[in-house]
């Protein structure tokens, strides 16, 4: 049974997370199986001089559920796992960016990431107009708010209808003194009520006009961008060159089996996935920065994370403007990445990368791999309600919201799911964090909920490590690629990551 979470005062500290009894229990459980120093843990054939084992890691998007990602990576790092290549979308892009910029690749990052999360007021990320903040907060935190709002709007119309009827009645009986006295008051009330309704309609129209003009999002996302920029600057990353330097830099590595493996071609990098609407393309940053600037260092890397987490409607589209589409270098980049240079936008408009690839584990797939030297892992955030899923599978009618939700998820998950179907062995490297009781858009989460999500991530990471079988994974990956190569025969097949 999970230990009860105790209140920690006005602000959590990293110690509240990592010293929580449930998290300590996870580490103790792993020590019991793998030794006090995790000396029998085997998850990779790639190691550094301190015995840290290296893997590639992709982190799924999921709004505030990203707190659980930190709990998962915390457990991985505590047992000596480090990340050579990293990729992420939306919330996954946030933890991915912090895992890159904080310290060196051989250092544990999650505990330091917690420091930034503890100092971040999640509600500040909802930086729209006061009415929008109030509306979002109530829709997310008050289960009865939607029904109450409908009833309130219905009451406004019913009252207006009643007042108009009263006006006609008093007008019809104006020959009577009581009607003559009541009529002015009734007209004033009707006029006041009409003014109220008209004001509401005008304000709603203003909000929709603002929504249209600001990239169809109710929150600018400025607070998040500035927060991300400050974190990166504080850790010595203010341009793309510095970001790549941190992502690509790693200590001397060795492999376990020098007869069939070598460490010479190993490399590190980072990828943030986003969706560009004008050209209708999936964009991978920082690799594709040259699509928008000849000098890639003209863009701060915080743009990449902000672009990746631009949840449609909730956040404004993230814009990168002043694109010199007549620049030969930029045209060359568009030809290289997309095979055309006819639709280069003046202003690029980005939304959440999860629209096209919310779990981009395919980033790490290389058909030239025969025997992998390290696994590709993924952290999946699963907020599906088991009861709702069971209900939707029977013959009961679906609600419009449920229908649209399934339609949206089918589109955004198909690309990643299709890759996993065709390369089934990669599923063995994916750990799933069950988070059905949490709302991924609840930026008003309490400290108690943050702790619960972190613990849930730590527990999921522990379960994954207890069950992951590296020799089996390596063998199946090798067999899979041998069979695929017999069919496709890729050129220059060689051992790679």
Coordinates of C-alpha atoms in Angstrom, one line a residue:
X1 CA 0.0 0.0 0.0
X2 CA 1.3 3.5 -0.9
X3 CA 2.4 5.6 2.0
X4 CA 0.2 8.6 2.7
X5 CA 1.5 11.8 1.2
X6 CA 2.0 14.4 3.9
X7 CA 1.6 18.2 3.3
X8 CA 4.9 19.9 2.8
X9 CA 4.1 23.5 3.3
X10 CA 3.8 26.3 0.8
X11 CA 6.4 25.0 -1.6
X12 CA 7.8 21.6 -2.3
X13 CA 11.6 20.9 -2.5
X14 CA 13.4 18.2 -4.4
X15 CA 13.9 16.3 -1.1
X16 CA 10.1 16.0 -0.7
X17 CA 10.1 14.0 -4.0
X18 CA 13.2 11.9 -3.8
X19 CA 13.0 11.2 0.0
X20 CA 9.4 10.2 -0.1
X21 CA 8.9 6.7 1.4
X22 CA 7.4 5.3 -1.8
X23 CA 10.3 6.5 -3.9
X24 CA 12.8 5.2 -1.4
X25 CA 11.0 1.9 -1.5
X26 CA 11.5 1.8 -5.3
X27 CA 15.2 2.2 -5.0
X28 CA 15.4 -0.4 -2.2
X29 CA 13.5 -2.9 -4.4
X30 CA 16.0 -2.4 -7.2
X31 CA 18.9 -2.8 -4.7
X32 CA 17.4 -6.1 -3.5
X33 CA 17.5 -7.5 -7.0
X34 CA 20.6 -5.9 -8.5
X35 CA 22.8 -5.3 -5.4
X36 CA 23.5 -2.3 -3.3
X37 CA 25.5 -0.6 -6.1
X38 CA 23.3 -2.2 -8.8
X39 CA 26.3 -4.2 -9.9
X40 CA 24.3 -7.0 -11.5
X41 CA 22.0 -4.7 -13.5
X42 CA 22.5 -5.3 -17.2
X43 CA 20.6 -3.0 -19.6
X44 CA 23.2 -2.0 -22.3
X45 CA 26.5 -3.0 -23.8
X46 CA 27.7 0.7 -23.8
X47 CA 29.4 2.0 -20.7
X48 CA 31.6 4.8 -19.5
X49 CA 34.6 4.6 -17.2
X50 CA 32.3 4.9 -14.1
X51 CA 30.2 2.0 -15.1
X52 CA 27.2 4.0 -16.2
X53 CA 25.2 2.2 -18.8
X54 CA 23.9 4.2 -21.8
X55 CA 20.6 4.0 -23.6
X56 CA 18.6 6.2 -26.1
X57 CA 15.5 7.7 -24.6
X58 CA 12.3 9.2 -26.0
X59 CA 9.7 10.8 -23.8
X60 CA 6.0 11.2 -24.7
X61 CA 4.0 14.4 -24.5
X62 CA 1.2 14.8 -22.1
X63 CA 0.9 18.3 -20.6
X64 CA 1.4 18.5 -16.8
X65 CA 1.7 14.7 -16.7
X66 CA 5.3 15.4 -17.6
X67 CA 6.0 15.5 -13.8
X68 CA 5.7 11.7 -14.0
X69 CA 8.5 11.6 -16.6
X70 CA 10.9 13.1 -14.1
X71 CA 10.0 10.4 -11.6
X72 CA 10.7 7.7 -14.2
X73 CA 14.1 9.1 -15.3
X74 CA 15.1 9.7 -11.6
X75 CA 14.9 6.0 -11.0
X76 CA 16.8 5.2 -14.2
X77 CA 19.6 7.6 -13.2
X78 CA 19.8 6.3 -9.7
X79 CA 20.7 2.9 -10.9
X80 CA 23.4 4.3 -13.2
X81 CA 21.5 4.6 -16.5
X82 CA 22.5 7.6 -18.7
X83 CA 21.1 8.9 -22.0
X84 CA 23.1 9.1 -25.2
X85 CA 20.5 10.2 -27.6
X86 CA 17.3 12.0 -26.5
X87 CA 14.0 12.9 -28.1
X88 CA 10.7 14.3 -26.9
X89 CA 7.4 15.9 -27.8
X90 CA 5.5 18.6 -25.9
X91 CA 5.9 17.8 -22.1
X92 CA 8.5 15.1 -23.2
X93 CA 10.4 17.9 -24.9
X94 CA 10.6 19.8 -21.6
X95 CA 12.2 17.0 -19.6
X96 CA 14.3 16.1 -22.6
X97 CA 15.7 19.7 -22.8
X98 CA 16.5 19.8 -19.1
X99 CA 18.2 16.4 -19.4
X100 CA 20.4 17.9 -22.1
X101 CA 21.3 21.3 -20.7
X102 CA 21.8 20.6 -17.0
X103 CA 25.3 19.4 -16.3
X104 CA 27.2 16.8 -18.3
X105 CA 25.8 13.7 -20.0
X106 CA 27.4 11.4 -17.4
X107 CA 25.7 13.2 -14.5
X108 CA 22.3 12.5 -13.1
X109 CA 19.8 15.3 -14.1
X110 CA 16.4 14.5 -12.7
X111 CA 17.0 15.7 -9.1
X112 CA 18.3 19.0 -10.5
X113 CA 15.3 19.1 -12.8
X114 CA 13.1 18.9 -9.7
X115 CA 14.6 22.1 -8.5
X116 CA 13.3 24.0 -11.5
X117 CA 9.9 22.3 -11.3
X118 CA 9.5 23.1 -7.6
X119 CA 10.2 26.8 -8.3
X120 CA 7.7 26.9 -11.2
X121 CA 4.1 27.9 -10.5
X122 CA 2.3 25.8 -13.1
X123 CA -0.7 28.2 -13.1
X124 CA 1.6 30.9 -14.5
X125 CA 1.9 28.9 -17.7
X126 CA -1.8 29.7 -18.2
X127 CA -1.0 33.3 -19.2
X128 CA -4.1 34.3 -21.1
X129 CA -6.6 37.0 -20.2
X130 CA -8.0 36.9 -16.7
X131 CA -11.4 35.7 -17.9
X132 CA -9.8 32.9 -19.9
X133 CA -7.7 31.9 -16.9
X134 CA -10.9 31.8 -14.8
X135 CA -12.8 29.9 -17.4
X136 CA -10.0 27.3 -17.9
X137 CA -9.5 26.8 -14.2
X138 CA -13.2 26.2 -13.6
X139 CA -13.7 23.9 -16.6
X140 CA -10.7 21.7 -15.4
X141 CA -11.1 21.8 -11.6
X142 CA -14.9 22.0 -11.2
X143 CA -16.7 18.9 -12.6
X144 CA -20.1 20.7 -12.3
X145 CA -19.0 23.9 -14.0
X146 CA -20.0 23.0 -17.5
X147 CA -23.6 22.1 -16.4
X148 CA -23.7 25.2 -14.2
X149 CA -22.6 27.4 -17.1
X150 CA -25.3 25.9 -19.4
X151 CA -27.9 26.4 -16.7
X152 CA -26.7 30.0 -16.2
X153 CA -26.9 30.8 -19.9
X154 CA -30.3 29.1 -20.2
X155 CA -31.5 31.2 -17.2
X156 CA -30.3 34.4 -18.9
X157 CA -32.4 33.6 -22.0
X158 CA -35.5 32.5 -20.0
X159 CA -35.3 35.7 -17.9
X160 CA -35.1 37.8 -21.1
X161 CA -38.1 35.9 -22.5
X162 CA -40.1 36.5 -19.3
X163 CA -39.2 40.2 -19.2
X164 CA -40.3 40.7 -22.8
X165 CA -43.6 38.9 -22.1
X166 CA -44.1 41.1 -19.0
X167 CA -43.4 44.2 -21.1
X168 CA -46.2 43.2 -23.5
X169 CA -48.6 42.4 -20.7
X170 CA -48.0 45.7 -19.0
X171 CA -48.3 47.5 -22.3
X172 CA -51.5 45.8 -23.1
X173 CA -53.0 46.8 -19.7
X174 CA -51.5 50.3 -19.6
X175 CA -55.0 51.7 -19.1
X176 CA -54.8 50.3 -15.5
X177 CA -52.7 52.2 -13.0
X178 CA -50.8 49.1 -11.8
X179 CA -49.7 48.4 -15.3
X180 CA -48.6 52.0 -15.9
X181 CA -46.5 51.9 -12.7
X182 CA -44.9 48.5 -13.5
X183 CA -44.2 49.1 -17.2
X184 CA -41.2 51.5 -16.7
X185 CA -39.5 49.2 -14.2
X186 CA -40.1 46.2 -16.5
X187 CA -38.7 48.1 -19.6
X188 CA -35.6 49.2 -17.5
X189 CA -35.1 45.6 -16.4
X190 CA -35.5 44.3 -19.9
X191 CA -33.0 46.9 -21.3
X192 CA -30.5 46.1 -18.5
X193 CA -30.8 42.4 -19.3
X194 CA -30.4 43.0 -23.0
X195 CA -27.3 45.2 -22.3
X196 CA -25.9 42.3 -20.2
X197 CA -26.5 39.7 -22.9
X198 CA -25.2 42.1 -25.6
X199 CA -22.0 42.8 -23.6
X200 CA -21.4 39.0 -23.2
X201 CA -21.9 38.5 -27.0
X202 CA -19.5 41.4 -27.8
X203 CA -16.9 40.1 -25.4
X204 CA -17.1 36.5 -26.8
X205 CA -16.8 38.0 -30.3
X206 CA -13.7 39.9 -29.1
X207 CA -12.2 36.8 -27.6
X208 CA -12.8 34.9 -30.9
X209 CA -11.2 37.7 -32.9
X210 CA -8.3 37.8 -30.5
X211 CA -8.0 34.0 -30.8
X212 CA -7.9 34.3 -34.6
X213 CA -5.3 37.1 -34.6
X214 CA -3.1 35.4 -32.0
X215 CA -2.6 32.0 -33.6
X216 CA -5.8 30.4 -32.4
X217 CA -4.7 30.0 -28.8
X218 CA -6.1 31.3 -25.6
X219 CA -2.7 31.5 -23.8
X220 CA 0.3 33.3 -25.4
X221 CA 2.8 30.9 -23.9
X222 CA 5.2 33.8 -23.3
X223 CA 5.7 32.9 -19.7
X224 CA 6.7 29.4 -20.6
X225 CA 9.1 30.6 -23.3
X226 CA 10.8 33.0 -20.9
X227 CA 11.0 30.4 -18.2
X228 CA 12.6 27.9 -20.6
X229 CA 15.0 30.5 -22.0
X230 CA 16.1 31.5 -18.5
X231 CA 16.7 27.8 -17.5
X232 CA 18.8 27.2 -20.6
X233 CA 20.7 30.5 -20.2
X234 CA 21.5 29.6 -16.6
X235 CA 23.0 26.3 -17.8
X236 CA 25.1 27.8 -20.5
X237 CA 22.9 27.1 -23.5
X238 CA 21.9 30.3 -25.4
X239 CA 22.2 29.2 -29.0
X240 CA 22.0 26.1 -31.2
X241 CA 25.7 25.5 -31.2
X242 CA 25.8 25.3 -27.5
X243 CA 22.8 23.0 -27.4
X244 CA 24.3 20.6 -29.9
X245 CA 27.6 20.7 -28.0
X246 CA 25.9 19.6 -24.8
X247 CA 23.8 17.0 -26.6
X248 CA 26.8 15.5 -28.6
X249 CA 29.4 15.6 -25.8
X250 CA 29.9 12.4 -23.8
X251 CA 32.7 10.8 -21.9
X252 CA 34.9 8.0 -23.4
X253 CA 32.7 5.0 -23.9
X254 CA 33.5 1.3 -24.2
X255 CA 31.5 -1.7 -25.3
X256 CA 31.2 -5.1 -23.6
X257 CA 31.9 -7.3 -26.6
X258 CA 34.9 -5.9 -28.5
X259 CA 34.8 -8.9 -30.9
X260 CA 31.6 -7.8 -32.5
X261 CA 31.1 -4.2 -31.3
X262 CA 33.0 -1.0 -31.2
X263 CA 32.3 2.4 -29.7
X264 CA 33.8 4.5 -32.5
X265 CA 30.6 5.4 -34.3
X266 CA 28.5 6.2 -31.2
X267 CA 27.1 9.7 -31.1
X268 CA 24.8 11.8 -29.0
X269 CA 22.1 14.2 -30.1
X270 CA 18.7 15.7 -29.1
X271 CA 15.5 16.0 -31.1
X272 CA 12.3 18.1 -30.4
X273 CA 9.3 17.3 -32.5
X274 CA 6.9 20.0 -33.6
X275 CA 4.3 20.5 -36.4
X276 CA 4.6 23.4 -38.9
X277 CA 1.2 24.4 -40.3
X278 CA 2.0 26.6 -43.2
X279 CA 4.1 24.0 -45.0
X280 CA 2.3 21.1 -43.3
X281 CA 5.4 19.4 -42.2
X282 CA 6.8 17.6 -39.2
X283 CA 9.9 19.5 -38.0
X284 CA 12.7 18.1 -36.0
X285 CA 14.7 20.7 -34.0
X286 CA 17.6 21.5 -33.8
X287 CA 18.4 19.5 -36.9
X288 CA 16.1 21.5 -39.1
X289 CA 16.9 25.0 -37.8
X290 CA 18.5 25.8 -41.1
X291 CA 15.0 25.8 -42.6
X292 CA 14.4 29.1 -41.0
X293 CA 17.8 30.8 -40.5
X294 CA 21.0 30.8 -42.4
X295 CA 22.9 31.3 -39.1
X296 CA 21.2 28.8 -36.8
X297 CA 22.5 30.6 -33.8
X298 CA 20.1 33.4 -34.5
X299 CA 17.4 31.4 -32.9
X300 CA 17.4 30.6 -29.2
X301 CA 16.8 26.9 -28.4
X302 CA 13.9 27.8 -26.2
X303 CA 12.0 28.3 -29.4
X304 CA 12.2 24.6 -30.1
X305 CA 10.6 23.5 -26.8
X306 CA 8.0 26.2 -27.0
X307 CA 7.1 25.1 -30.5
X308 CA 6.9 21.5 -29.4
X309 CA 4.5 22.1 -26.6
X310 CA 2.1 24.5 -28.4
X311 CA -1.1 22.6 -27.5
X312 CA -3.7 23.6 -30.1
X313 CA -6.3 26.2 -28.8
X314 CA -4.8 26.0 -25.3
X315 CA -1.6 27.8 -26.4
X316 CA -1.1 30.2 -29.3
X317 CA 0.8 28.8 -32.3
X318 CA 4.5 29.6 -31.9
X319 CA 5.8 31.8 -34.6
X320 CA 9.2 32.1 -36.2
X321 CA 9.1 35.1 -38.5
X322 CA 11.5 37.0 -40.8
X323 CA 12.4 33.9 -42.8
X324 CA 14.5 34.9 -45.7
X325 CA 12.8 32.5 -48.2
X326 CA 14.9 33.9 -51.1
X327 CA 18.2 33.0 -49.3
X328 CA 20.0 30.2 -51.3
X329 CA 21.1 28.5 -48.1
X330 CA 17.6 28.3 -46.8
X331 CA 16.3 27.1 -50.1
X332 CA 19.0 24.4 -50.1
X333 CA 17.9 23.4 -46.6
X334 CA 14.3 23.0 -47.7
X335 CA 15.3 20.9 -50.7
X336 CA 17.5 18.7 -48.4
X337 CA 14.8 18.1 -45.7
X338 CA 11.6 18.1 -47.7
X339 CA 12.6 17.8 -51.4
X340 CA 11.1 21.1 -52.4
X341 CA 11.6 24.8 -51.9
X342 CA 8.4 26.3 -53.4
X343 CA 6.4 26.7 -50.2
X344 CA 8.8 28.4 -47.8
X345 CA 6.7 30.5 -45.5
X346 CA 7.5 34.1 -44.5
X347 CA 6.3 33.2 -41.0
X348 CA 6.4 29.6 -39.7
X349 CA 3.5 28.6 -37.5
X350 CA 4.1 25.8 -35.0
X351 CA 1.8 23.7 -33.0
X352 CA 2.3 20.7 -30.6
X353 CA 4.5 18.0 -32.1
X354 CA 2.1 15.5 -30.8
X355 CA -0.2 16.3 -33.6
X356 CA 2.0 14.3 -35.9
X357 CA 4.3 12.3 -33.6
X358 CA 3.7 12.2 -29.9
X359 CA 6.1 9.3 -29.2
X360 CA 8.9 9.6 -31.8
X361 CA 10.9 6.4 -30.9
X362 CA 11.5 5.9 -34.7
X363 CA 14.1 8.7 -34.4
X364 CA 16.5 6.1 -33.0
X365 CA 15.9 3.5 -35.7
X366 CA 18.7 2.9 -38.1
X367 CA 18.3 0.1 -40.7
X368 CA 22.0 -0.3 -40.8
X369 CA 22.0 -1.6 -37.3
X370 CA 22.7 -5.3 -37.1
X371 CA 23.6 -5.9 -33.4
X372 CA 22.6 -3.0 -31.2
X373 CA 25.1 -1.8 -28.6
X374 CA 22.5 0.0 -26.6
X375 CA 18.7 -0.2 -26.4
X376 CA 16.2 2.5 -27.4
X377 CA 13.8 3.1 -24.5
X378 CA 10.6 5.1 -24.4
X379 CA 8.4 6.5 -21.6
X380 CA 4.7 6.3 -22.3
X381 CA 2.2 8.5 -20.4
X382 CA -1.1 6.5 -20.3
X383 CA -4.0 8.6 -19.1
X384 CA -6.7 6.4 -20.6
X385 CA -9.5 5.6 -18.2
X386 CA -10.0 1.8 -18.2
X387 CA -13.7 2.1 -17.4
X388 CA -14.3 4.6 -20.2
X389 CA -12.3 2.5 -22.7
X390 CA -14.4 -0.6 -21.8
X391 CA -17.6 1.4 -22.2
X392 CA -16.5 2.7 -25.6
X393 CA -15.8 -0.8 -26.8
X394 CA -19.4 -1.9 -26.2
X395 CA -22.4 -1.0 -28.3
X396 CA -23.4 2.0 -26.2
X397 CA -23.6 5.3 -28.1
X398 CA -20.5 7.5 -27.9
X399 CA -20.7 11.1 -26.8
X400 CA -19.6 13.8 -29.3
X401 CA -16.6 14.5 -27.1
X402 CA -15.7 10.9 -26.9
X403 CA -16.1 10.5 -30.7
X404 CA -13.9 13.6 -31.5
X405 CA -11.3 12.5 -28.9
X406 CA -11.0 9.1 -30.5
X407 CA -10.8 10.7 -33.9
X408 CA -8.1 13.1 -32.8
X409 CA -6.1 10.3 -31.1
X410 CA -6.3 8.0 -34.1
X411 CA -4.7 10.7 -36.2
X412 CA -2.0 11.7 -33.9
X413 CA -1.0 8.2 -32.7
X414 CA -1.1 6.5 -36.0
X415 CA 2.4 7.4 -37.2
X416 CA 4.1 6.2 -34.1
X417 CA 1.9 3.1 -33.7
X418 CA 2.5 2.1 -37.3
X419 CA 6.3 2.1 -36.6
X420 CA 5.9 0.0 -33.5
X421 CA 3.7 -2.5 -35.3
X422 CA 6.3 -2.9 -38.0
X423 CA 9.2 -3.0 -35.5
X424 CA 7.5 -4.8 -32.6
X425 CA 10.7 -5.4 -30.6
X426 CA 10.9 -1.7 -29.8
X427 CA 7.9 -2.2 -27.5
X428 CA 10.1 -4.2 -25.2
X429 CA 12.0 -0.9 -24.4
X430 CA 8.8 1.1 -23.6
X431 CA 7.6 1.6 -20.0
X432 CA 4.1 2.9 -19.4
X433 CA 3.1 5.2 -16.5
X434 CA -0.6 4.8 -15.6
X435 CA -2.1 8.2 -15.0
X436 CA -5.8 7.9 -15.7
X437 CA -6.9 9.9 -12.6
X438 CA -5.0 13.0 -13.7
X439 CA -6.0 15.6 -16.2
X440 CA -3.2 16.4 -18.6
X441 CA -4.3 20.1 -18.9
X442 CA -4.7 20.7 -15.2
X443 CA -2.1 23.4 -14.8
X444 CA -3.7 24.1 -11.4
X445 CA -2.5 20.8 -9.9
X446 CA -1.8 20.7 -6.2
X447 CA 1.5 19.8 -4.6
X448 CA -0.1 16.5 -3.5
X449 CA -0.9 15.7 -7.2
X450 CA 2.7 16.5 -8.3
X451 CA 4.1 14.2 -5.7
X452 CA 1.7 11.4 -6.7
X453 CA 2.6 11.8 -10.4
X454 CA 6.3 11.7 -9.6
X455 CA 5.9 8.6 -7.4
X456 CA 3.8 6.9 -10.2
X457 CA 6.6 7.6 -12.6
X458 CA 9.2 6.2 -10.2
X459 CA 7.2 3.1 -9.6
X460 CA 6.7 2.6 -13.4
X461 CA 10.5 3.0 -14.0
X462 CA 11.1 0.5 -11.2
X463 CA 8.7 -2.1 -12.8
X464 CA 10.4 -1.6 -16.2
X465 CA 13.9 -2.2 -14.8
X466 CA 12.8 -5.3 -12.9
X467 CA 11.4 -6.8 -16.1
X468 CA 13.7 -5.5 -18.9
X469 CA 15.9 -8.3 -20.4
X470 CA 18.7 -6.7 -22.4
X471 CA 20.1 -10.0 -23.9
X472 CA 16.6 -10.9 -25.1
X473 CA 16.0 -7.4 -26.5
X474 CA 19.4 -7.4 -28.2
X475 CA 18.8 -10.8 -29.7
X476 CA 15.4 -10.0 -31.1
X477 CA 16.6 -6.6 -32.5
X478 CA 19.4 -8.4 -34.3
X479 CA 17.0 -11.1 -35.7
X480 CA 14.5 -8.5 -36.7
X481 CA 17.1 -6.5 -38.6
X482 CA 18.6 -9.6 -40.3
X483 CA 15.1 -10.5 -41.6
X484 CA 14.4 -7.0 -42.8
X485 CA 17.8 -6.7 -44.5
X486 CA 17.2 -9.9 -46.4
X487 CA 14.1 -8.3 -47.8
X488 CA 15.3 -4.7 -48.4
X489 CA 19.1 -5.2 -48.6
X490 CA 20.0 -1.6 -47.5
X491 CA 23.4 -0.4 -48.8
X492 CA 26.5 -0.2 -46.6
X493 CA 25.0 -2.2 -43.8
X494 CA 27.2 -1.9 -40.7
X495 CA 27.1 -2.0 -37.0
X496 CA 25.5 1.1 -35.6
X497 CA 23.4 2.3 -32.6

